CSV table of C-alpha atoms and ligand atoms in Angstrom, one decimal:
chain,number,residue,atom,x,y,z
A,211,MET,CA,0.0,0.0,0.0
A,212,ASP,CA,1.4,3.4,-0.9
A,213,ASP,CA,1.4,6.0,1.9
A,214,GLY,CA,2.0,8.8,-0.5
A,215,LEU,CA,5.5,9.5,1.0
A,216,GLY,CA,7.4,7.3,-1.5
A,217,GLY,CA,7.6,4.2,0.7
A,218,ALA,CA,5.4,1.1,1.1
A,219,LYS,CA,3.8,0.5,4.4
A,220,LEU,CA,4.5,-2.8,6.1
A,221,SER,CA,1.5,-4.7,7.3
A,222,SER,CA,1.8,-5.8,10.9
A,223,PRO,CA,2.9,-9.4,11.2
A,224,THR,CA,1.9,-9.5,14.9
A,225,ASN,CA,-1.9,-9.3,14.7
A,226,GLY,CA,-1.9,-6.1,16.7
A,227,ALA,CA,0.1,-7.3,19.7
A,228,ASN,CA,3.0,-5.0,20.4
A,229,PRO,CA,6.2,-7.0,20.7
A,230,TYR,CA,8.1,-3.9,21.7
A,231,LYS,CA,6.2,-3.2,24.8
A,232,PRO,CA,8.9,-3.1,27.5
A,233,LEU,CA,9.0,-6.0,29.9
A,234,GLU,CA,10.0,-4.3,33.1
A,235,ILE,CA,12.2,-6.2,35.5
A,236,ARG,CA,10.2,-6.0,38.7
A,237,ALA,CA,12.1,-8.4,41.0
A,238,ALA,CA,15.1,-10.7,41.0
A,239,ARG,CA,16.3,-13.1,43.7
A,240,VAL,CA,19.0,-15.7,44.2
A,241,ILE,CA,18.1,-19.2,45.2
A,242,VAL,CA,20.8,-21.4,46.8
A,243,THR,CA,20.0,-25.1,47.0
A,244,SER,CA,22.0,-28.3,47.6
A,245,PRO,CA,20.2,-31.3,46.2
A,246,GLY,CA,23.3,-33.5,46.5
A,247,ARG,CA,25.6,-30.6,45.6
A,248,ASN,CA,25.4,-26.8,45.7
A,249,PHE,CA,23.7,-24.7,43.0
A,250,VAL,CA,23.1,-20.9,42.8
A,251,THR,CA,20.2,-19.8,40.6
A,252,LEU,CA,19.0,-16.3,39.7
A,253,LYS,CA,15.3,-15.8,39.1
A,254,ILE,CA,14.2,-12.6,37.3
A,255,GLU,CA,10.5,-11.6,37.3
A,256,THR,CA,8.9,-9.1,34.9
A,257,SER,CA,5.9,-6.8,34.7
A,258,GLU,CA,4.1,-9.2,32.4
A,259,GLY,CA,4.3,-12.1,34.8
A,260,ILE,CA,7.0,-13.8,32.7
A,261,TYR,CA,10.1,-15.0,34.6
A,262,GLY,CA,13.4,-16.4,33.6
A,263,ILE,CA,16.2,-18.3,35.4
A,264,GLY,CA,19.9,-18.4,35.0
A,265,ASP,CA,22.7,-20.5,36.7
A,266,ALA,CA,25.4,-18.7,38.7
A,267,THR,CA,27.1,-21.7,40.3
A,268,LEU,CA,30.9,-21.4,40.9
A,269,ASN,CA,32.0,-24.7,42.4
A,270,GLY,CA,33.5,-24.3,45.9
A,271,ARG,CA,33.1,-20.5,45.8
A,272,GLU,CA,29.3,-20.3,45.5
A,273,LEU,CA,28.6,-17.6,48.1
A,274,SER,CA,30.9,-15.1,46.4
A,275,VAL,CA,28.6,-15.0,43.4
A,276,VAL,CA,25.5,-14.8,45.6
A,277,SER,CA,27.0,-11.6,47.2
A,278,TYR,CA,28.0,-10.2,43.8
A,279,LEU,CA,24.4,-10.7,42.5
A,280,GLU,CA,22.6,-9.6,45.6
A,281,ASP,CA,24.8,-6.7,46.6
A,282,HIS,CA,25.8,-5.3,43.3
A,283,VAL,CA,23.7,-6.6,40.4
A,284,ILE,CA,20.1,-7.0,41.4
A,285,PRO,CA,19.8,-3.4,42.6
A,286,VAL,CA,20.7,-2.1,39.2
A,287,LEU,CA,18.4,-4.5,37.3
A,288,ILE,CA,15.2,-3.4,38.8
A,289,GLY,CA,13.1,-1.2,36.4
A,290,ARG,CA,15.2,-2.1,33.3
A,291,ASP,CA,13.6,-3.5,30.2
A,292,ALA,CA,14.3,-7.2,30.1
A,293,ARG,CA,14.2,-7.2,26.3
A,294,ARG,CA,17.4,-5.2,26.2
A,295,ILE,CA,19.7,-8.2,26.7
A,296,GLU,CA,22.8,-6.7,24.9
A,297,ASP,CA,22.5,-3.4,26.7
A,298,ILE,CA,22.2,-5.0,30.1
A,299,TRP,CA,25.2,-7.3,29.3
A,300,GLN,CA,27.3,-4.3,28.3
A,301,TYR,CA,26.1,-2.3,31.4
A,302,LEU,CA,27.2,-5.1,33.7
A,303,TYR,CA,30.5,-5.8,32.0
A,304,ARG,CA,31.7,-2.2,31.3
A,305,GLY,CA,29.8,-0.7,34.2
A,306,ALA,CA,31.6,-2.9,36.8
A,307,TYR,CA,34.9,-1.2,35.8
A,308,TRP,CA,36.6,-4.4,37.2
A,309,ARG,CA,36.2,-6.6,34.2
A,310,ARG,CA,36.4,-10.3,33.7
A,311,GLY,CA,37.0,-13.0,36.4
A,312,PRO,CA,35.0,-16.1,37.4
A,313,VAL,CA,32.8,-14.3,39.9
A,314,THR,CA,31.8,-11.4,37.7
A,315,MET,CA,31.3,-13.4,34.6
A,316,ARG,CA,29.2,-16.0,36.3
A,317,ALA,CA,27.0,-13.3,37.8
A,318,ILE,CA,26.6,-11.7,34.3
A,319,ALA,CA,25.9,-15.1,32.8
A,320,ALA,CA,23.1,-15.7,35.3
A,321,VAL,CA,21.4,-12.4,34.3
A,322,ASP,CA,22.0,-13.0,30.6
A,323,VAL,CA,20.6,-16.6,30.5
A,324,ALA,CA,17.5,-15.5,32.6
A,325,LEU,CA,16.9,-12.7,30.1
A,326,TRP,CA,17.2,-15.0,27.0
A,327,ASP,CA,14.8,-17.3,28.8
A,328,ILE,CA,12.3,-14.4,29.3
A,329,LYS,CA,12.6,-13.1,25.8
A,330,ALA,CA,12.0,-16.6,24.3
A,331,LYS,CA,9.0,-17.1,26.6
A,332,ALA,CA,7.6,-13.7,25.7
A,333,LEU,CA,7.8,-14.5,22.0
A,334,GLY,CA,6.6,-18.1,22.6
A,335,VAL,CA,9.6,-19.8,21.0
A,336,PRO,CA,12.3,-22.2,22.1
A,337,LEU,CA,15.6,-20.5,22.7
A,338,TYR,CA,17.4,-22.1,19.8
A,339,ASP,CA,15.0,-20.3,17.5
A,340,LEU,CA,16.1,-16.9,18.8
A,341,LEU,CA,19.7,-17.8,18.0
A,342,GLY,CA,18.9,-18.6,14.4
A,343,GLY,CA,17.3,-22.0,14.6
A,344,LYS,CA,18.6,-25.5,14.7
A,345,SER,CA,21.7,-26.5,12.8
A,346,ARG,CA,21.3,-30.2,13.8
A,347,ASP,CA,18.6,-32.4,15.3
A,348,GLY,CA,20.6,-33.8,18.2
A,349,VAL,CA,23.7,-32.7,20.0
A,350,LEU,CA,26.6,-35.2,20.4
A,351,VAL,CA,27.5,-35.6,24.1
A,352,TYR,CA,30.2,-37.5,25.9
A,353,GLY,CA,29.8,-39.3,29.2
A,354,HIS,CA,32.3,-39.9,32.0
A,355,ALA,CA,33.6,-43.4,32.5
A,356,ASN,CA,36.1,-44.0,35.3
A,357,GLY,CA,37.5,-46.8,37.4
A,358,GLY,CA,40.1,-47.4,40.2
A,359,ASP,CA,42.4,-49.2,37.8
A,360,LEU,CA,42.8,-50.2,34.1
A,361,ASN,CA,40.4,-53.1,34.2
A,362,GLU,CA,37.7,-51.2,36.0
A,363,THR,CA,38.0,-48.3,33.6
A,364,VAL,CA,37.8,-50.6,30.6
A,365,GLU,CA,34.6,-52.1,32.0
A,366,ALA,CA,33.2,-48.7,32.8
A,367,VAL,CA,33.7,-47.6,29.2
A,368,GLY,CA,31.9,-50.8,28.1
A,369,ARG,CA,28.9,-49.8,30.2
A,370,TYR,CA,28.7,-46.4,28.6
A,371,ILE,CA,28.8,-48.0,25.1
A,372,GLU,CA,26.0,-50.3,26.1
A,373,ALA,CA,24.0,-47.3,27.4
A,374,GLY,CA,24.2,-45.8,23.9
A,375,TYR,CA,27.0,-43.3,24.2
A,376,LYS,CA,28.9,-42.5,21.1
A,377,ALA,CA,31.6,-40.6,22.9
A,378,ILE,CA,33.2,-41.4,26.3
A,379,ARG,CA,35.8,-39.7,28.4
A,380,ALA,CA,38.0,-42.2,30.2
A,381,GLN,CA,39.7,-41.4,33.6
A,382,SER,CA,41.5,-44.0,35.7
A,383,GLY,CA,43.3,-44.5,38.9
A,384,VAL,CA,47.0,-44.6,38.3
A,385,PRO,CA,49.1,-47.4,40.0
A,386,GLY,CA,50.9,-46.0,43.0
A,387,LEU,CA,48.7,-42.8,43.3
A,388,LYS,CA,45.8,-42.4,45.6
A,389,LEU,CA,42.7,-40.3,44.7
A,390,ALA,CA,43.4,-39.7,41.0
A,391,TYR,CA,41.4,-36.9,39.3
A,392,GLY,CA,38.2,-38.0,37.7
A,393,VAL,CA,37.7,-41.3,39.7
A,394,GLY,CA,34.6,-41.6,41.8
A,395,ARG,CA,34.6,-43.3,45.2
A,396,GLY,CA,32.3,-46.2,44.5
A,397,ASP,CA,29.1,-44.5,43.2
A,398,LEU,CA,27.8,-43.3,39.9
A,399,TYR,CA,28.0,-39.6,40.4
A,400,TYR,CA,31.5,-38.3,40.6
A,401,GLU,CA,31.7,-35.1,42.7
A,402,PRO,CA,35.1,-33.6,43.1
A,403,ALA,CA,34.0,-31.0,45.6
A,404,ASP,CA,33.6,-33.5,48.4
A,405,ALA,CA,34.7,-31.9,51.7
A,406,THR,CA,34.3,-28.8,53.8
A,407,LEU,CA,38.0,-28.3,53.6
A,408,PRO,CA,40.0,-29.3,50.5
A,409,THR,CA,41.0,-33.0,50.4
A,410,GLU,CA,44.8,-33.4,49.8
A,411,THR,CA,45.7,-35.6,46.8
A,412,VAL,CA,49.1,-36.7,45.6
A,413,TRP,CA,50.3,-36.4,42.0
A,414,SER,CA,53.2,-37.9,40.0
A,415,THR,CA,53.5,-37.1,36.3
A,416,PRO,CA,56.0,-40.0,35.6
A,417,LYS,CA,53.6,-42.6,37.0
A,418,TYR,CA,50.7,-41.1,35.0
A,419,LEU,CA,52.7,-41.0,31.7
A,420,ASP,CA,53.8,-44.6,32.3
A,421,PHE,CA,50.2,-45.7,32.7
A,422,LEU,CA,47.9,-43.7,30.4
A,423,PRO,CA,48.9,-44.7,26.9
A,424,GLY,CA,48.4,-48.4,27.8
A,425,LEU,CA,44.9,-47.7,29.0
A,426,PHE,CA,43.9,-46.2,25.7
A,427,GLU,CA,45.6,-49.0,23.7
A,428,LYS,CA,43.6,-51.4,25.8
A,429,LEU,CA,40.4,-49.5,25.1
A,430,ARG,CA,41.0,-49.5,21.4
A,431,SER,CA,41.9,-53.2,21.3
A,432,THR,CA,38.7,-54.0,23.3
A,433,TYR,CA,36.2,-51.6,21.6
A,434,GLY,CA,37.7,-50.7,18.3
A,435,PHE,CA,37.8,-47.2,16.8
A,436,GLU,CA,34.1,-46.5,16.5
A,437,PRO,CA,33.4,-44.9,19.9
A,438,HIS,CA,35.0,-41.5,20.3
A,439,LEU,CA,37.4,-41.5,23.3
A,440,LEU,CA,38.5,-38.4,25.2
A,441,HIS,CA,40.7,-37.7,28.2
A,442,ASP,CA,41.2,-34.9,30.6
A,443,ALA,CA,44.8,-34.3,31.9
A,444,HIS,CA,43.3,-31.6,34.3
A,445,HIS,CA,46.2,-29.1,34.0
A,446,ARG,CA,48.8,-31.5,35.5
A,447,LEU,CA,51.5,-31.5,32.8
A,448,THR,CA,54.1,-29.0,31.6
A,449,PRO,CA,54.0,-28.2,27.9
A,450,ILE,CA,56.8,-30.6,27.0
A,451,GLU,CA,55.2,-33.4,29.0
A,452,ALA,CA,51.9,-32.7,27.3
A,453,ALA,CA,53.6,-32.9,24.0
A,454,GLN,CA,55.0,-36.3,24.9
A,455,LEU,CA,51.6,-37.5,26.0
A,456,GLY,CA,49.9,-36.3,22.9
A,457,LYS,CA,52.5,-38.1,20.8
A,458,MET,CA,52.1,-41.3,22.7
A,459,LEU,CA,48.3,-41.2,22.4
A,460,GLU,CA,48.4,-40.6,18.6
A,461,PRO,CA,47.8,-44.3,17.7
A,462,SER,CA,44.7,-44.3,19.9
A,463,ARG,CA,43.2,-41.4,18.0
A,464,LEU,CA,41.5,-39.5,20.8
A,465,PHE,CA,38.7,-37.1,20.0
A,466,TRP,CA,40.5,-34.7,22.2
A,467,LEU,CA,43.1,-34.4,25.0
A,468,GLU,CA,41.8,-31.8,27.5
A,469,ASP,CA,43.6,-29.3,29.7
A,470,ALA,CA,47.0,-30.7,28.9
A,471,THR,CA,48.7,-27.8,30.5
A,472,PRO,CA,47.4,-24.6,32.2
A,473,ALA,CA,46.6,-21.9,29.6
A,474,GLU,CA,47.2,-18.7,31.5
A,475,ASN,CA,50.1,-18.4,29.1
A,476,GLN,CA,48.4,-19.1,25.8
A,477,ASP,CA,51.8,-19.4,24.1
A,478,ALA,CA,52.4,-22.6,26.1
A,479,PHE,CA,50.3,-24.5,23.6
A,480,LYS,CA,52.6,-23.6,20.7
A,481,LEU,CA,55.1,-26.1,22.0
A,482,ILE,CA,52.5,-28.9,22.4
A,483,ARG,CA,51.1,-28.2,18.9
A,484,GLN,CA,54.6,-28.4,17.3
A,485,HIS,CA,54.9,-32.0,18.4
A,486,THR,CA,51.6,-33.8,18.2
A,487,THR,CA,48.5,-34.3,16.1
A,488,THR,CA,46.3,-35.3,19.0
A,489,PRO,CA,43.5,-32.8,19.0
A,490,LEU,CA,43.6,-30.3,21.9
A,491,ALA,CA,40.7,-28.9,24.0
A,492,VAL,CA,40.9,-26.2,26.7
A,493,GLY,CA,38.9,-23.5,28.3
A,494,GLU,CA,36.6,-24.7,31.1
A,495,VAL,CA,38.3,-22.2,33.5
A,496,PHE,CA,38.2,-19.3,30.9
A,497,ASN,CA,35.8,-16.4,31.5
A,498,THR,CA,36.1,-14.2,28.4
A,499,ILE,CA,37.2,-14.2,24.8
A,500,TRP,CA,40.5,-12.7,25.9
A,501,ASP,CA,41.5,-15.9,27.7
A,502,ALA,CA,41.2,-17.7,24.3
A,503,LYS,CA,42.1,-15.2,21.7
A,504,ASP,CA,45.7,-16.2,20.9
A,505,LEU,CA,44.9,-19.9,21.3
A,506,ILE,CA,42.1,-19.6,18.7
A,507,GLN,CA,43.7,-17.2,16.2
A,508,ASN,CA,47.0,-19.1,16.1
A,509,GLN,CA,45.0,-22.4,15.7
A,510,LEU,CA,46.7,-23.8,18.8
A,511,ILE,CA,43.6,-25.7,19.9
A,512,ASP,CA,40.8,-27.6,18.2
A,513,TYR,CA,38.0,-27.3,20.7
A,514,ILE,CA,37.1,-24.4,23.0
A,515,ARG,CA,35.6,-25.6,26.2
A,516,MET,CA,34.2,-22.4,27.6
A,517,SER,CA,30.7,-22.7,29.0
A,518,ILE,CA,27.6,-20.5,29.1
A,519,VAL,CA,27.8,-20.1,32.9
A,520,GLY,CA,31.5,-19.6,33.1
A,521,SER,CA,31.7,-17.0,30.2
A,522,GLY,CA,29.1,-14.3,30.7
A,523,GLY,CA,26.2,-16.2,29.2
A,524,ILE,CA,24.9,-16.8,25.7
A,525,THR,CA,25.6,-13.2,24.6
A,526,HIS,CA,29.3,-13.6,25.1
A,527,LEU,CA,29.8,-17.3,24.3
A,528,ARG,CA,28.3,-16.9,20.9
A,529,ARG,CA,30.8,-14.1,20.2
A,530,VAL,CA,33.6,-16.6,21.2
A,531,ALA,CA,32.1,-19.3,18.9
A,532,ASP,CA,31.8,-17.0,15.9
A,533,PHE,CA,35.4,-15.9,16.4
A,534,ALA,CA,36.5,-19.5,16.7
A,535,SER,CA,34.6,-20.5,13.5
A,536,LEU,CA,37.0,-18.3,11.5
A,537,TYR,CA,39.8,-20.6,12.6
A,538,GLN,CA,38.0,-23.9,12.3
A,539,VAL,CA,38.0,-24.2,16.1
A,540,ARG,CA,34.9,-26.0,17.3
A,541,THR,CA,32.9,-25.8,20.6
A,542,GLY,CA,33.1,-28.3,23.4
A,543,CYS,CA,31.1,-26.8,26.2
A,544,HIS,CA,32.1,-27.8,29.8
A,545,GLY,CA,29.2,-29.7,31.3
A,546,ALA,CA,30.3,-31.2,34.6
A,547,THR,CA,27.7,-31.7,37.4
A,548,ASP,CA,28.7,-28.4,39.0
A,549,LEU,CA,27.0,-26.7,36.0
A,550,SER,CA,23.3,-26.8,36.9
A,551,PRO,CA,20.6,-28.2,34.7
A,552,VAL,CA,19.8,-24.6,33.8
A,553,THR,CA,23.2,-24.3,32.1
A,554,MET,CA,22.8,-27.8,30.6
A,555,GLY,CA,19.4,-26.7,29.1
A,556,ALA,CA,20.7,-23.4,27.8
A,557,ALA,CA,23.8,-25.3,26.4
A,558,VAL,CA,21.7,-27.8,24.5
A,559,HIS,CA,19.8,-24.9,22.8
A,560,PHE,CA,23.1,-23.2,22.1
A,561,ASP,CA,24.7,-26.4,20.7
A,562,SER,CA,21.6,-27.1,18.6
A,563,TRP,CA,22.3,-23.8,16.8
A,564,VAL,CA,26.0,-23.1,16.9
A,565,PRO,CA,27.4,-23.9,13.4
A,566,ASN,CA,30.9,-24.9,14.6
A,567,PHE,CA,29.7,-27.3,17.2
A,568,GLY,CA,32.1,-30.0,18.3
A,569,MET,CA,30.9,-31.9,21.3
A,570,GLN,CA,29.0,-31.3,24.6
A,571,GLU,CA,30.1,-32.7,27.9
A,572,TYR,CA,27.3,-34.4,29.8
A,573,MET,CA,27.7,-35.6,33.3
A,574,ARG,CA,24.4,-36.8,34.6
A,575,HIS,CA,22.9,-35.0,37.6
A,576,SER,CA,21.6,-36.9,40.6
A,577,PRO,CA,17.9,-37.7,40.7
A,578,GLU,CA,17.4,-35.1,43.5
A,579,THR,CA,18.9,-32.4,41.3
A,580,ASP,CA,16.8,-33.4,38.3
A,581,GLU,CA,13.7,-33.1,40.6
A,582,VAL,CA,14.6,-29.6,41.8
A,583,PHE,CA,15.2,-28.5,38.2
A,584,PRO,CA,12.4,-29.9,36.0
A,585,HIS,CA,13.6,-29.8,32.3
A,586,ASP,CA,12.7,-30.9,28.9
A,587,TYR,CA,16.1,-31.8,27.4
A,588,ARG,CA,16.5,-35.5,26.9
A,589,PHE,CA,19.3,-38.0,26.1
A,590,GLU,CA,18.7,-40.6,23.4
A,591,ASN,CA,21.2,-42.8,21.6
A,592,GLY,CA,24.3,-40.8,22.4
A,593,LEU,CA,22.7,-37.4,21.5
A,594,MET,CA,21.0,-34.7,23.6
A,595,PHE,CA,17.8,-33.1,22.3
A,596,ALA,CA,16.5,-29.7,23.2
A,597,GLY,CA,12.8,-29.5,23.9
A,598,ASP,CA,10.4,-27.1,22.2
A,599,THR,CA,8.9,-25.4,25.3
A,600,PRO,CA,9.3,-21.6,25.0
A,601,GLY,CA,12.5,-20.4,26.7
A,602,HIS,CA,15.5,-22.7,27.6
A,603,GLY,CA,13.2,-25.4,29.0
A,604,VAL,CA,14.5,-25.6,32.6
A,605,ASP,CA,12.6,-24.5,35.7
A,606,ILE,CA,13.2,-24.5,39.4
A,607,ASP,CA,10.9,-26.0,42.0
A,608,GLU,CA,11.5,-23.5,44.7
A,609,LYS,CA,9.6,-25.4,47.5
A,610,LEU,CA,11.7,-28.5,46.9
A,611,ALA,CA,14.8,-26.4,46.6
A,612,ALA,CA,14.2,-25.0,50.0
A,613,LYS,CA,14.4,-28.5,51.5
A,614,TYR,CA,18.1,-28.7,50.5
A,615,PRO,CA,20.1,-26.0,52.4
A,616,TYR,CA,23.6,-24.9,51.3
A,617,LYS,CA,26.5,-27.1,52.5
A,618,PRO,CA,30.0,-25.7,52.2
A,619,LYS,CA,32.1,-27.9,50.0
A,620,GLN,CA,35.5,-27.3,48.4
A,621,LEU,CA,37.5,-28.8,45.5
A,622,PRO,CA,40.6,-30.9,46.4
A,623,VAL,CA,44.1,-29.8,46.1
A,624,ALA,CA,47.1,-31.7,44.7
A,625,ARG,CA,50.8,-32.0,45.8
A,626,LEU,CA,53.7,-33.8,44.2
A,627,GLU,CA,55.1,-36.7,46.1
A,628,ASP,CA,57.7,-34.5,47.8
A,629,GLY,CA,55.0,-32.2,49.1
A,630,THR,CA,55.3,-29.4,46.5
A,631,MET,CA,51.9,-27.8,45.7
A,632,TRP,CA,50.7,-28.7,42.2
A,633,ASN,CA,47.7,-28.1,40.0
A,634,TRP,CA,44.6,-30.1,41.0
B,838,GCO,C1,35.5,-31.6,33.4
B,838,GCO,C2,36.1,-30.8,34.5
B,838,GCO,C3,35.4,-31.0,35.9
B,838,GCO,C4,36.0,-30.0,36.8
B,838,GCO,C5,35.0,-29.5,37.7
B,838,GCO,C6,35.5,-28.5,38.7
B,838,GCO,O1,36.1,-31.7,32.4
B,838,GCO,O2,34.3,-32.0,33.5
B,838,GCO,O3,37.4,-30.9,34.5
B,838,GCO,O4,35.5,-32.3,36.3
B,838,GCO,O5,37.0,-30.6,37.6
B,838,GCO,O6,34.0,-28.9,36.8
B,838,GCO,O7,34.4,-27.9,39.3
B,839,MG,MG1,38.0,-30.7,32.4
């Protein structure tokens, strides 16, 4: 239709409803609950009665994020338009002056995920639709198999294969070392944050390097090359030791070797990269794109393990993923049990969309946790599927949550055999 001003009038696609009516943030509160382990959740409520939730859990340091949110973030959120996700993200990031860091970025992530949840609910669409729609039907996930020794670990991997997993991370006790990283103490749900004060563990790189390649040889000779196998070195090696391990593991063709060495110095990965073709993954402790920039643009890694909760939410993680895609680096979101079902739900939506998706970590939550956080993502045949409910598809049962009060728990520490402090 011509309006006489030289342009054509667009007929309203919204049947008269105004999608630009502000959704005013009326209230926000933090819910701390411990259904088997501690979780921190932010709930934001709007003028239209729509609410959203975001995860703010920082394992072993939970209450610092609670204070950050309650004392510094919630007061500045009230009255803002929940639709302005980007502006609120920038306000919280730039406005803090003290940028980055695990506490700040988790608090920002909680707000961001709750706002994406609200916007998707307001528009009546699943979150993946807001991001650009699905790029795949299901999301490839890896489970955690672990055992006290080689045989137990080989059996544990077999159980995961039987359960339908197409990708399995294998961690094992090492002969001569007590309390190895990644090994549960008898039950299904491995929880490293297991004591009020940190448990002391002992580490020996020579013992580990003697043992690990044999474990993967055994796994390949038992199960062949079809299942993807992964391993987490959990920051224990120096760059040259990591290079040696990567080389020794080449015949076993891992999907990735994770956290081979700490990455505070991103250049450290150059040395590993020069020596091995074992694919490298890193990033679960990163908080912003600046932690990963050199690793990505120099193609020193293959998978970036940053998570939604750890890295300022969906708004920031998609920026990281887009940057990584320029260098053929793929995503591999952290997904241990200390990331709540809210993060898992949001991640499955993110992974369903992200074009340069690699793999999603999936450590099952306990039945108590699943009850407190009803959700519609589901595991089937090695893949995780996002639901179609508007939003990210995860809720919190506040009454039930209140029955599980916070219990202080910390992660273990590690020392070398001579007593020197090392990286856990
Ligand atoms: C992983 C991680 C976890 C961390 C834990 C710390 O790859 O899943 O390394 O096991 O240790 O998230 O809180
Ligand atoms: Mg890890």
